[in-house]
PDB file of C-alpha atoms in Angstrom:
ATOM      1  CA  MET T   1     161.485  98.695 111.591  1.00  0.00           C
ATOM      2  CA  ASN T   2     163.376 100.486 114.365  1.00  0.00           C
ATOM      3  CA  ALA T   3     166.454  98.367 113.633  1.00  0.00           C
ATOM      4  CA  THR T   4     166.399  99.138 109.892  1.00  0.00           C
ATOM      5  CA  GLN T   5     166.015 102.874 110.593  1.00  0.00           C
ATOM      6  CA  LYS T   6     168.800 102.804 113.168  1.00  0.00           C
ATOM      7  CA  LEU T   7     171.133 101.050 110.708  1.00  0.00           C
ATOM      8  CA  GLY T   8     170.184 103.339 107.831  1.00  0.00           C
ATOM      9  CA  ILE T   9     168.613 100.544 105.758  1.00  0.00           C
ATOM     10  CA  ALA T  10     166.099 101.785 103.187  1.00  0.00           C
ATOM     11  CA  VAL T  11     162.896  99.769 102.834  1.00  0.00           C
ATOM     12  CA  LEU T  12     161.376 100.619  99.458  1.00  0.00           C
ATOM     13  CA  THR T  13     157.658  99.971  98.986  1.00  0.00           C
ATOM     14  CA  GLY T  14     155.562 100.181  95.833  1.00  0.00           C
ATOM     15  CA  GLN T  15     158.562  98.920  93.836  1.00  0.00           C
ATOM     16  CA  SER T  16     157.173  96.030  91.820  1.00  0.00           C
ATOM     17  CA  VAL T  17     160.095  94.043  90.391  1.00  0.00           C
ATOM     18  CA  GLN T  18     159.725  93.807  86.615  1.00  0.00           C
ATOM     19  CA  SER T  19     162.942  91.978  85.772  1.00  0.00           C
ATOM     20  CA  ILE T  20     166.266  90.764  87.126  1.00  0.00           C
ATOM     21  CA  TYR T  21     169.471  90.538  85.080  1.00  0.00           C
ATOM     22  CA  LYS T  22     172.971  89.211  85.713  1.00  0.00           C
ATOM     23  CA  LYS T  23     175.341  92.067  84.868  1.00  0.00           C
ATOM     24  CA  GLU T  24     179.022  91.091  85.091  1.00  0.00           C
ATOM     25  CA  ASN T  25     179.565  90.448  88.804  1.00  0.00           C
ATOM     26  CA  CYS T  26     176.358  92.158  89.883  1.00  0.00           C
ATOM     27  CA  TRP T  27     172.616  91.725  89.740  1.00  0.00           C
ATOM     28  CA  GLN T  28     170.415  94.397  88.180  1.00  0.00           C
ATOM     29  CA  ILE T  29     166.852  94.728  89.409  1.00  0.00           C
ATOM     30  CA  GLU T  30     164.393  96.824  87.419  1.00  0.00           C
ATOM     31  CA  THR T  31     161.171  98.362  88.761  1.00  0.00           C
ATOM     32  CA  PRO T  32     158.828 100.647  86.772  1.00  0.00           C
ATOM     33  CA  SER T  33     160.703 103.699  88.071  1.00  0.00           C
ATOM     34  CA  GLU T  34     164.247 102.616  88.990  1.00  0.00           C
ATOM     35  CA  LYS T  35     167.189 100.305  88.299  1.00  0.00           C
ATOM     36  CA  TYR T  36     169.190  98.889  91.193  1.00  0.00           C
ATOM     37  CA  LEU T  37     172.593  97.185  91.165  1.00  0.00           C
ATOM     38  CA  THR T  38     173.632  94.800  93.900  1.00  0.00           C
ATOM     39  CA  GLU T  39     176.471  92.362  94.467  1.00  0.00           C
ATOM     40  CA  LYS T  40     174.320  89.917  96.426  1.00  0.00           C
ATOM     41  CA  LEU T  41     170.647  89.277  95.782  1.00  0.00           C
ATOM     42  CA  ILE T  42     168.216  87.578  98.175  1.00  0.00           C
ATOM     43  CA  LEU T  43     164.830  86.412  96.939  1.00  0.00           C
ATOM     44  CA  ALA T  44     162.300  85.990  99.748  1.00  0.00           C
ATOM     45  CA  THR T  45     159.137  86.479  97.700  1.00  0.00           C
ATOM     46  CA  GLY T  46     157.104  83.540  98.996  1.00  0.00           C
ATOM     47  CA  SER T  47     155.003  81.448  96.633  1.00  0.00           C
ATOM     48  CA  ASN T  48     155.221  83.911  93.761  1.00  0.00           C
ATOM     49  CA  PRO T  49     154.545  82.419  90.288  1.00  0.00           C
ATOM     50  CA  LYS T  50     156.078  85.421  88.510  1.00  0.00           C
ATOM     51  CA  MET T  51     159.363  84.992  90.405  1.00  0.00           C
ATOM     52  CA  TRP T  52     159.402  81.234  89.778  1.00  0.00           C
ATOM     53  CA  GLU T  53     158.990  81.880  86.029  1.00  0.00           C
ATOM     54  CA  LEU T  54     161.894  84.327  86.145  1.00  0.00           C
ATOM     55  CA  LEU T  55     164.075  81.791  87.970  1.00  0.00           C
ATOM     56  CA  GLN T  56     163.217  79.149  85.351  1.00  0.00           C
ATOM     57  CA  SER T  57     164.668  81.502  82.744  1.00  0.00           C
ATOM     58  CA  PHE T  58     167.893  81.416  84.835  1.00  0.00           C
ATOM     59  CA  GLY T  59     167.914  77.618  84.559  1.00  0.00           C
ATOM     60  CA  HIS T  60     166.445  76.821  88.001  1.00  0.00           C
ATOM     61  CA  ALA T  61     164.010  73.890  88.213  1.00  0.00           C
ATOM     62  CA  ILE T  62     160.685  74.665  89.897  1.00  0.00           C
ATOM     63  CA  VAL T  63     158.666  71.912  91.559  1.00  0.00           C
ATOM     64  CA  SER T  64     155.062  72.630  90.548  1.00  0.00           C
ATOM     65  CA  PRO T  65     153.130  74.359  93.361  1.00  0.00           C
ATOM     66  CA  VAL T  66     150.064  72.821  95.033  1.00  0.00           C
ATOM     67  CA  PRO T  67     148.131  74.027  98.110  1.00  0.00           C
ATOM     68  CA  SER T  68     149.000  72.670 101.560  1.00  0.00           C
ATOM     69  CA  LEU T  69     147.436  73.295 104.996  1.00  0.00           C
ATOM     70  CA  PHE T  70     143.797  73.463 103.994  1.00  0.00           C
ATOM     71  CA  THR T  71     140.516  72.374 105.533  1.00  0.00           C
ATOM     72  CA  PHE T  72     137.991  69.901 104.150  1.00  0.00           C
ATOM     73  CA  ASN T  73     134.596  70.883 102.771  1.00  0.00           C
ATOM     74  CA  ILE T  74     132.093  68.302 104.032  1.00  0.00           C
ATOM     75  CA  LYS T  75     128.313  68.507 103.972  1.00  0.00           C
ATOM     76  CA  ASP T  76     127.000  65.733 106.213  1.00  0.00           C
ATOM     77  CA  PRO T  77     123.950  65.577 108.527  1.00  0.00           C
ATOM     78  CA  ARG T  78     126.113  64.132 111.325  1.00  0.00           C
ATOM     79  CA  ILE T  79     128.083  67.376 111.659  1.00  0.00           C
ATOM     80  CA  LYS T  80     125.562  69.883 110.275  1.00  0.00           C
ATOM     81  CA  ASP T  81     124.730  71.606 113.598  1.00  0.00           C
ATOM     82  CA  LEU T  82     127.991  70.938 115.445  1.00  0.00           C
ATOM     83  CA  MET T  83     129.998  74.073 114.524  1.00  0.00           C
ATOM     84  CA  GLY T  84     132.678  74.698 117.126  1.00  0.00           C
ATOM     85  CA  VAL T  85     132.745  71.131 118.459  1.00  0.00           C
ATOM     86  CA  SER T  86     136.289  69.799 118.802  1.00  0.00           C
ATOM     87  CA  ALA T  87     137.583  66.305 119.574  1.00  0.00           C
ATOM     88  CA  LEU T  88     140.806  64.331 119.296  1.00  0.00           C
ATOM     89  CA  ALA T  89     140.439  61.996 116.323  1.00  0.00           C
ATOM     90  CA  THR T  90     142.372  59.852 113.865  1.00  0.00           C
ATOM     91  CA  VAL T  91     141.584  60.526 110.212  1.00  0.00           C
ATOM     92  CA  LYS T  92     142.620  58.488 107.196  1.00  0.00           C
ATOM     93  CA  VAL T  93     142.033  58.996 103.483  1.00  0.00           C
ATOM     94  CA  LYS T  94     140.422  56.107 101.630  1.00  0.00           C
ATOM     95  CA  ASP T  95     142.654  54.158  99.214  1.00  0.00           C
ATOM     96  CA  THR T  96     145.844  55.900 100.431  1.00  0.00           C
ATOM     97  CA  LYS T  97     148.342  55.530 103.276  1.00  0.00           C
ATOM     98  CA  LEU T  98     147.507  59.030 104.517  1.00  0.00           C
ATOM     99  CA  LEU T  99     146.688  59.081 108.223  1.00  0.00           C
ATOM    100  CA  ALA T 100     146.892  61.740 110.939  1.00  0.00           C
ATOM    101  CA  THR T 101     145.863  62.103 114.572  1.00  0.00           C
ATOM    102  CA  GLY T 102     145.100  65.392 116.279  1.00  0.00           C
ATOM    103  CA  PRO T 103     142.374  67.780 117.384  1.00  0.00           C
ATOM    104  CA  LEU T 104     139.569  67.881 114.812  1.00  0.00           C
ATOM    105  CA  LEU T 105     137.356  70.970 114.700  1.00  0.00           C
ATOM    106  CA  ILE T 106     133.898  70.884 113.115  1.00  0.00           C
ATOM    107  CA  THR T 107     133.153  74.118 111.237  1.00  0.00           C
ATOM    108  CA  HIS T 108     130.232  75.506 109.247  1.00  0.00           C
ATOM    109  CA  TRP T 109     131.904  74.291 106.026  1.00  0.00           C
ATOM    110  CA  GLY T 110     133.185  70.899 107.227  1.00  0.00           C
ATOM    111  CA  MET T 111     136.256  69.844 109.194  1.00  0.00           C
ATOM    112  CA  SER T 112     139.365  71.738 110.292  1.00  0.00           C
ATOM    113  CA  GLY T 113     141.806  71.710 113.212  1.00  0.00           C
ATOM    114  CA  PRO T 114     145.411  70.477 113.509  1.00  0.00           C
ATOM    115  CA  GLY T 115     144.528  66.840 112.682  1.00  0.00           C
ATOM    116  CA  ILE T 116     142.963  67.810 109.339  1.00  0.00           C
ATOM    117  CA  LEU T 117     145.666  70.369 108.526  1.00  0.00           C
ATOM    118  CA  LYS T 118     148.406  67.787 109.154  1.00  0.00           C
ATOM    119  CA  LEU T 119     146.647  65.387 106.809  1.00  0.00           C
ATOM    120  CA  SER T 120     146.409  68.085 104.125  1.00  0.00           C
ATOM    121  CA  ALA T 121     150.147  68.751 104.461  1.00  0.00           C
ATOM    122  CA  TRP T 122     151.203  65.087 104.204  1.00  0.00           C
ATOM    123  CA  GLY T 123     148.785  64.579 101.303  1.00  0.00           C
ATOM    124  CA  ALA T 124     149.151  67.902  99.473  1.00  0.00           C
ATOM    125  CA  ARG T 125     150.006  66.329  96.107  1.00  0.00           C
ATOM    126  CA  ILE T 126     147.862  63.213  96.459  1.00  0.00           C
ATOM    127  CA  LEU T 127     144.747  65.238  97.339  1.00  0.00           C
ATOM    128  CA  HIS T 128     145.503  67.720  94.542  1.00  0.00           C
ATOM    129  CA  ASP T 129     145.612  64.811  92.083  1.00  0.00           C
ATOM    130  CA  LYS T 130     142.201  63.702  93.414  1.00  0.00           C
ATOM    131  CA  ASN T 131     140.877  67.195  92.667  1.00  0.00           C
ATOM    132  CA  TYR T 132     139.949  67.426  96.367  1.00  0.00           C
ATOM    133  CA  GLN T 133     137.173  64.844  95.925  1.00  0.00           C
ATOM    134  CA  PHE T 134     137.805  61.916  98.270  1.00  0.00           C
ATOM    135  CA  THR T 135     136.507  59.919 101.232  1.00  0.00           C
ATOM    136  CA  ILE T 136     137.896  60.058 104.765  1.00  0.00           C
ATOM    137  CA  TYR T 137     137.358  57.685 107.689  1.00  0.00           C
ATOM    138  CA  VAL T 138     137.191  59.243 111.150  1.00  0.00           C
ATOM    139  CA  ASN T 139     137.978  57.285 114.311  1.00  0.00           C
ATOM    140  CA  TRP T 140     136.702  59.319 117.259  1.00  0.00           C
ATOM    141  CA  LEU T 141     138.177  56.691 119.614  1.00  0.00           C
ATOM    142  CA  ASN T 142     141.651  56.881 117.999  1.00  0.00           C
ATOM    143  CA  ASP T 143     143.496  53.648 118.914  1.00  0.00           C
ATOM    144  CA  LEU T 144     140.343  51.557 119.375  1.00  0.00           C
ATOM    145  CA  GLU T 145     139.381  49.224 116.504  1.00  0.00           C
ATOM    146  CA  THR T 146     135.728  48.629 115.590  1.00  0.00           C
ATOM    147  CA  GLY T 147     135.639  45.164 117.208  1.00  0.00           C
ATOM    148  CA  ASP T 148     137.082  46.469 120.477  1.00  0.00           C
ATOM    149  CA  ALA T 149     134.631  49.371 120.439  1.00  0.00           C
ATOM    150  CA  GLU T 150     131.747  46.920 120.076  1.00  0.00           C
ATOM    151  CA  LYS T 151     132.965  44.969 123.123  1.00  0.00           C
ATOM    152  CA  LEU T 152     133.197  48.193 125.098  1.00  0.00           C
ATOM    153  CA  LEU T 153     129.669  49.182 124.073  1.00  0.00           C
ATOM    154  CA  LYS T 154     128.385  45.798 125.267  1.00  0.00           C
ATOM    155  CA  GLU T 155     129.943  46.470 128.674  1.00  0.00           C
ATOM    156  CA  LEU T 156     128.341  49.925 128.729  1.00  0.00           C
ATOM    157  CA  LYS T 157     125.006  48.327 127.827  1.00  0.00           C
ATOM    158  CA  ILE T 158     125.164  46.303 131.061  1.00  0.00           C
ATOM    159  CA  GLU T 159     126.592  49.122 133.169  1.00  0.00           C
ATOM    160  CA  HIS T 160     124.096  51.810 132.067  1.00  0.00           C
ATOM    161  CA  ALA T 161     121.151  49.534 131.244  1.00  0.00           C
ATOM    162  CA  LYS T 162     118.405  51.907 132.438  1.00  0.00           C
ATOM    163  CA  LYS T 163     119.911  55.131 131.055  1.00  0.00           C
ATOM    164  CA  ALA T 164     119.106  56.696 127.672  1.00  0.00           C
ATOM    165  CA  VAL T 165     121.994  56.059 125.265  1.00  0.00           C
ATOM    166  CA  SER T 166     122.053  59.520 123.686  1.00  0.00           C
ATOM    167  CA  LYS T 167     121.984  61.607 126.882  1.00  0.00           C
ATOM    168  CA  LYS T 168     125.632  61.411 127.974  1.00  0.00           C
ATOM    169  CA  SER T 169     128.840  60.602 126.144  1.00  0.00           C
ATOM    170  CA  PRO T 170     130.768  57.768 127.820  1.00  0.00           C
ATOM    171  CA  PHE T 171     133.886  58.849 125.912  1.00  0.00           C
ATOM    172  CA  GLU T 172     136.162  61.881 126.037  1.00  0.00           C
ATOM    173  CA  PHE T 173     134.385  63.927 123.417  1.00  0.00           C
ATOM    174  CA  PRO T 174     131.421  66.334 123.593  1.00  0.00           C
ATOM    175  CA  ASN T 175     127.854  65.170 124.273  1.00  0.00           C
ATOM    176  CA  ARG T 176     126.580  66.911 121.120  1.00  0.00           C
ATOM    177  CA  LEU T 177     128.885  64.814 118.936  1.00  0.00           C
ATOM    178  CA  TRP T 178     127.974  61.628 120.817  1.00  0.00           C
ATOM    179  CA  GLU T 179     124.244  62.299 120.365  1.00  0.00           C
ATOM    180  CA  SER T 180     124.725  62.913 116.634  1.00  0.00           C
ATOM    181  CA  LEU T 181     126.629  59.621 116.183  1.00  0.00           C
ATOM    182  CA  VAL T 182     123.997  57.736 118.216  1.00  0.00           C
ATOM    183  CA  LEU T 183     121.177  59.058 116.001  1.00  0.00           C
ATOM    184  CA  ALA T 184     123.229  58.277 112.860  1.00  0.00           C
ATOM    185  CA  SER T 185     123.437  54.665 114.085  1.00  0.00           C
ATOM    186  CA  GLY T 186     119.647  54.281 113.885  1.00  0.00           C
ATOM    187  CA  ILE T 187     119.161  54.663 117.646  1.00  0.00           C
ATOM    188  CA  GLU T 188     116.333  56.969 118.738  1.00  0.00           C
ATOM    189  CA  SER T 189     117.092  59.643 121.343  1.00  0.00           C
ATOM    190  CA  GLU T 190     115.048  57.993 124.146  1.00  0.00           C
ATOM    191  CA  THR T 191     116.311  54.435 123.568  1.00  0.00           C
ATOM    192  CA  LYS T 192     117.835  52.887 126.694  1.00  0.00           C
ATOM    193  CA  TRP T 193     121.127  51.005 126.700  1.00  0.00           C
ATOM    194  CA  ALA T 194     119.354  47.770 127.696  1.00  0.00           C
ATOM    195  CA  ASP T 195     117.162  47.934 124.578  1.00  0.00           C
ATOM    196  CA  LEU T 196     120.002  48.164 122.049  1.00  0.00           C
ATOM    197  CA  SER T 197     120.031  45.409 119.445  1.00  0.00           C
ATOM    198  CA  LYS T 198     123.191  43.719 118.173  1.00  0.00           C
ATOM    199  CA  ILE T 199     122.849  45.540 114.832  1.00  0.00           C
ATOM    200  CA  GLN T 200     122.537  48.921 116.586  1.00  0.00           C
ATOM    201  CA  LEU T 201     125.640  48.212 118.689  1.00  0.00           C
ATOM    202  CA  GLN T 202     127.594  47.254 115.574  1.00  0.00           C
ATOM    203  CA  SER T 203     126.382  50.364 113.749  1.00  0.00           C
ATOM    204  CA  LEU T 204     127.370  52.629 116.663  1.00  0.00           C
ATOM    205  CA  ALA T 205     130.805  50.977 116.914  1.00  0.00           C
ATOM    206  CA  LYS T 206     131.343  51.678 113.215  1.00  0.00           C
ATOM    207  CA  GLN T 207     130.236  55.330 113.535  1.00  0.00           C
ATOM    208  CA  LEU T 208     132.655  55.768 116.432  1.00  0.00           C
ATOM    209  CA  THR T 209     135.708  54.151 114.841  1.00  0.00           C
ATOM    210  CA  ASN T 210     135.268  54.124 111.071  1.00  0.00           C
ATOM    211  CA  GLY T 211     132.747  56.788 110.098  1.00  0.00           C
ATOM    212  CA  SER T 212     132.882  57.593 106.395  1.00  0.00           C
ATOM    213  CA  PHE T 213     132.691  61.237 105.238  1.00  0.00           C
ATOM    214  CA  GLN T 214     132.771  62.535 101.663  1.00  0.00           C
ATOM    215  CA  VAL T 215     135.066  65.527 101.048  1.00  0.00           C
ATOM    216  CA  ASN T 216     134.075  67.870  98.228  1.00  0.00           C
ATOM    217  CA  GLY T 217     136.725  70.543  97.917  1.00  0.00           C
ATOM    218  CA  LYS T 218     138.996  72.481 100.230  1.00  0.00           C
ATOM    219  CA  SER T 219     139.022  75.809 102.019  1.00  0.00           C
ATOM    220  CA  THR T 220     141.963  77.986 102.952  1.00  0.00           C
ATOM    221  CA  PHE T 221     142.629  78.286 106.673  1.00  0.00           C
ATOM    222  CA  LYS T 222     142.923  82.025 107.451  1.00  0.00           C
ATOM    223  CA  GLU T 223     146.553  83.143 107.102  1.00  0.00           C
ATOM    224  CA  GLU T 224     148.018  79.663 107.512  1.00  0.00           C
ATOM    225  CA  PHE T 225     147.579  78.745 103.876  1.00  0.00           C
ATOM    226  CA  VAL T 226     150.863  77.301 102.595  1.00  0.00           C
ATOM    227  CA  THR T 227     152.119  76.188  99.187  1.00  0.00           C
ATOM    228  CA  ALA T 228     154.032  72.985  98.527  1.00  0.00           C
ATOM    229  CA  GLY T 229     156.429  73.482  95.631  1.00  0.00           C
ATOM    230  CA  GLY T 230     159.084  75.991  94.593  1.00  0.00           C
ATOM    231  CA  ILE T 231     162.799  75.958  93.818  1.00  0.00           C
ATOM    232  CA  ASP T 232     164.119  72.406  93.661  1.00  0.00           C
ATOM    233  CA  LEU T 233     166.071  71.644  96.844  1.00  0.00           C
ATOM    234  CA  LYS T 234     168.887  69.980  94.882  1.00  0.00           C
ATOM    235  CA  GLU T 235     169.824  73.402  93.494  1.00  0.00           C
ATOM    236  CA  ILE T 236     170.416  75.075  96.872  1.00  0.00           C
ATOM    237  CA  ASN T 237     173.376  74.955  99.268  1.00  0.00           C
ATOM    238  CA  PHE T 238     171.619  74.635 102.628  1.00  0.00           C
ATOM    239  CA  LYS T 239     174.677  75.759 104.599  1.00  0.00           C
ATOM    240  CA  THR T 240     174.315  79.203 103.023  1.00  0.00           C
ATOM    241  CA  MET T 241     170.930  79.133 101.185  1.00  0.00           C
ATOM    242  CA  GLU T 242     172.869  80.177  98.062  1.00  0.00           C
ATOM    243  CA  SER T 243     171.942  79.007  94.585  1.00  0.00           C
ATOM    244  CA  LYS T 244     174.222  76.257  93.281  1.00  0.00           C
ATOM    245  CA  LEU T 245     173.685  77.626  89.754  1.00  0.00           C
ATOM    246  CA  HIS T 246     174.371  81.325  90.350  1.00  0.00           C
ATOM    247  CA  GLU T 247     176.897  82.847  92.722  1.00  0.00           C
ATOM    248  CA  ASN T 248     175.586  85.545  95.112  1.00  0.00           C
ATOM    249  CA  LEU T 249     171.932  84.570  94.595  1.00  0.00           C
ATOM    250  CA  TYR T 250     170.210  83.499  97.828  1.00  0.00           C
ATOM    251  CA  PHE T 251     166.755  82.224  98.774  1.00  0.00           C
ATOM    252  CA  ALA T 252     164.726  82.374 101.979  1.00  0.00           C
ATOM    253  CA  GLY T 253     161.240  81.242 102.974  1.00  0.00           C
ATOM    254  CA  GLU T 254     158.475  79.718 100.903  1.00  0.00           C
ATOM    255  CA  ILE T 255     160.023  80.457  97.512  1.00  0.00           C
ATOM    256  CA  VAL T 256     161.877  77.165  98.148  1.00  0.00           C
ATOM    257  CA  ASN T 257     160.157  73.761  97.841  1.00  0.00           C
ATOM    258  CA  ILE T 258     159.663  73.402 101.607  1.00  0.00           C
ATOM    259  CA  ASP T 259     156.324  73.046 103.350  1.00  0.00           C
ATOM    260  CA  ALA T 260     155.556  71.640 106.758  1.00  0.00           C
ATOM    261  CA  ILE T 261     152.685  70.548 108.955  1.00  0.00           C
ATOM    262  CA  THR T 262     150.801  73.039 111.115  1.00  0.00           C
ATOM    263  CA  GLY T 263     152.301  74.200 114.409  1.00  0.00           C
ATOM    264  CA  GLY T 264     154.640  77.031 113.445  1.00  0.00           C
ATOM    265  CA  PHE T 265     157.029  74.993 111.305  1.00  0.00           C
ATOM    266  CA  ASN T 266     156.465  77.090 108.165  1.00  0.00           C
ATOM    267  CA  PHE T 267     157.184  80.282 110.093  1.00  0.00           C
ATOM    268  CA  GLN T 268     160.306  78.580 111.472  1.00  0.00           C
ATOM    269  CA  ASN T 269     161.455  77.718 107.956  1.00  0.00           C
ATOM    270  CA  ALA T 270     161.148  81.396 106.967  1.00  0.00           C
ATOM    271  CA  TRP T 271     163.042  82.645 110.021  1.00  0.00           C
ATOM    272  CA  THR T 272     165.758  79.966 109.888  1.00  0.00           C
ATOM    273  CA  SER T 273     166.458  80.320 106.171  1.00  0.00           C
ATOM    274  CA  GLY T 274     166.480  84.128 106.560  1.00  0.00           C
ATOM    275  CA  PHE T 275     168.978  83.835 109.421  1.00  0.00           C
ATOM    276  CA  ILE T 276     171.236  81.491 107.407  1.00  0.00           C
ATOM    277  CA  VAL T 277     171.249  83.898 104.447  1.00  0.00           C
ATOM    278  CA  ALA T 278     172.089  86.812 106.753  1.00  0.00           C
ATOM    279  CA  GLN T 279     174.997  84.873 108.313  1.00  0.00           C
ATOM    280  CA  SER T 280     176.242  83.898 104.841  1.00  0.00           C
ATOM    281  CA  ILE T 281     176.389  87.429 103.450  1.00  0.00           C
TER     282      ILE T 281
END
């Protein structure tokens, strides 16, 4: 703000853009109260359906928008009372190739955290087509397969024979989560390692490496909600961010069909494309 004031740049608020016209070698922008003429026009309006419609009337193709970076709504007794518990996990979506590894956060509405958000970004269109009703498999041991987990549990059975199974997690995730998975495997809270049956060991190995959870809908994740879709990338010169269809028309940010995984990449896209436009003009 200081820089714009210092340079004498006017920032006009409350100026809802009603229409944009090409007028000879200029662009005319109309608001309810004013008309503005400019040689170069930059659109940095984010995921704005009204602006996309306007650009379609200029001949630009718009890739249909779908949500990205969202959390999963899951109601399941295994995670019901575990709000705030976080663990590194690998999550895959049933009947797809979608898979992501990262911190998984259990919330009051289901699952969140970078691992889930990454999965929602990779699968934005696939999960939209499923109407956000799908099954995920969670591997709390990441690289360990179910068979290997069972072998490890057998070793723990010998090593901790006289200890209660549910009391302490032998893995690098919280005790509360471990206890919940133990109970979900049909093992009572006071059962000792030595007393575990083969079926109980197999069930626990499956809960640890291939637990199935039903997702029923999505939630937005605070301000980090992102839209996949926007102006078709084939119609933009990425050296300048200028439209290939209209001279002196530039784009920056999420108006373009770019979306990325969580971790600041969407902010970076906005800043980088803004910088390129500024250099170009």
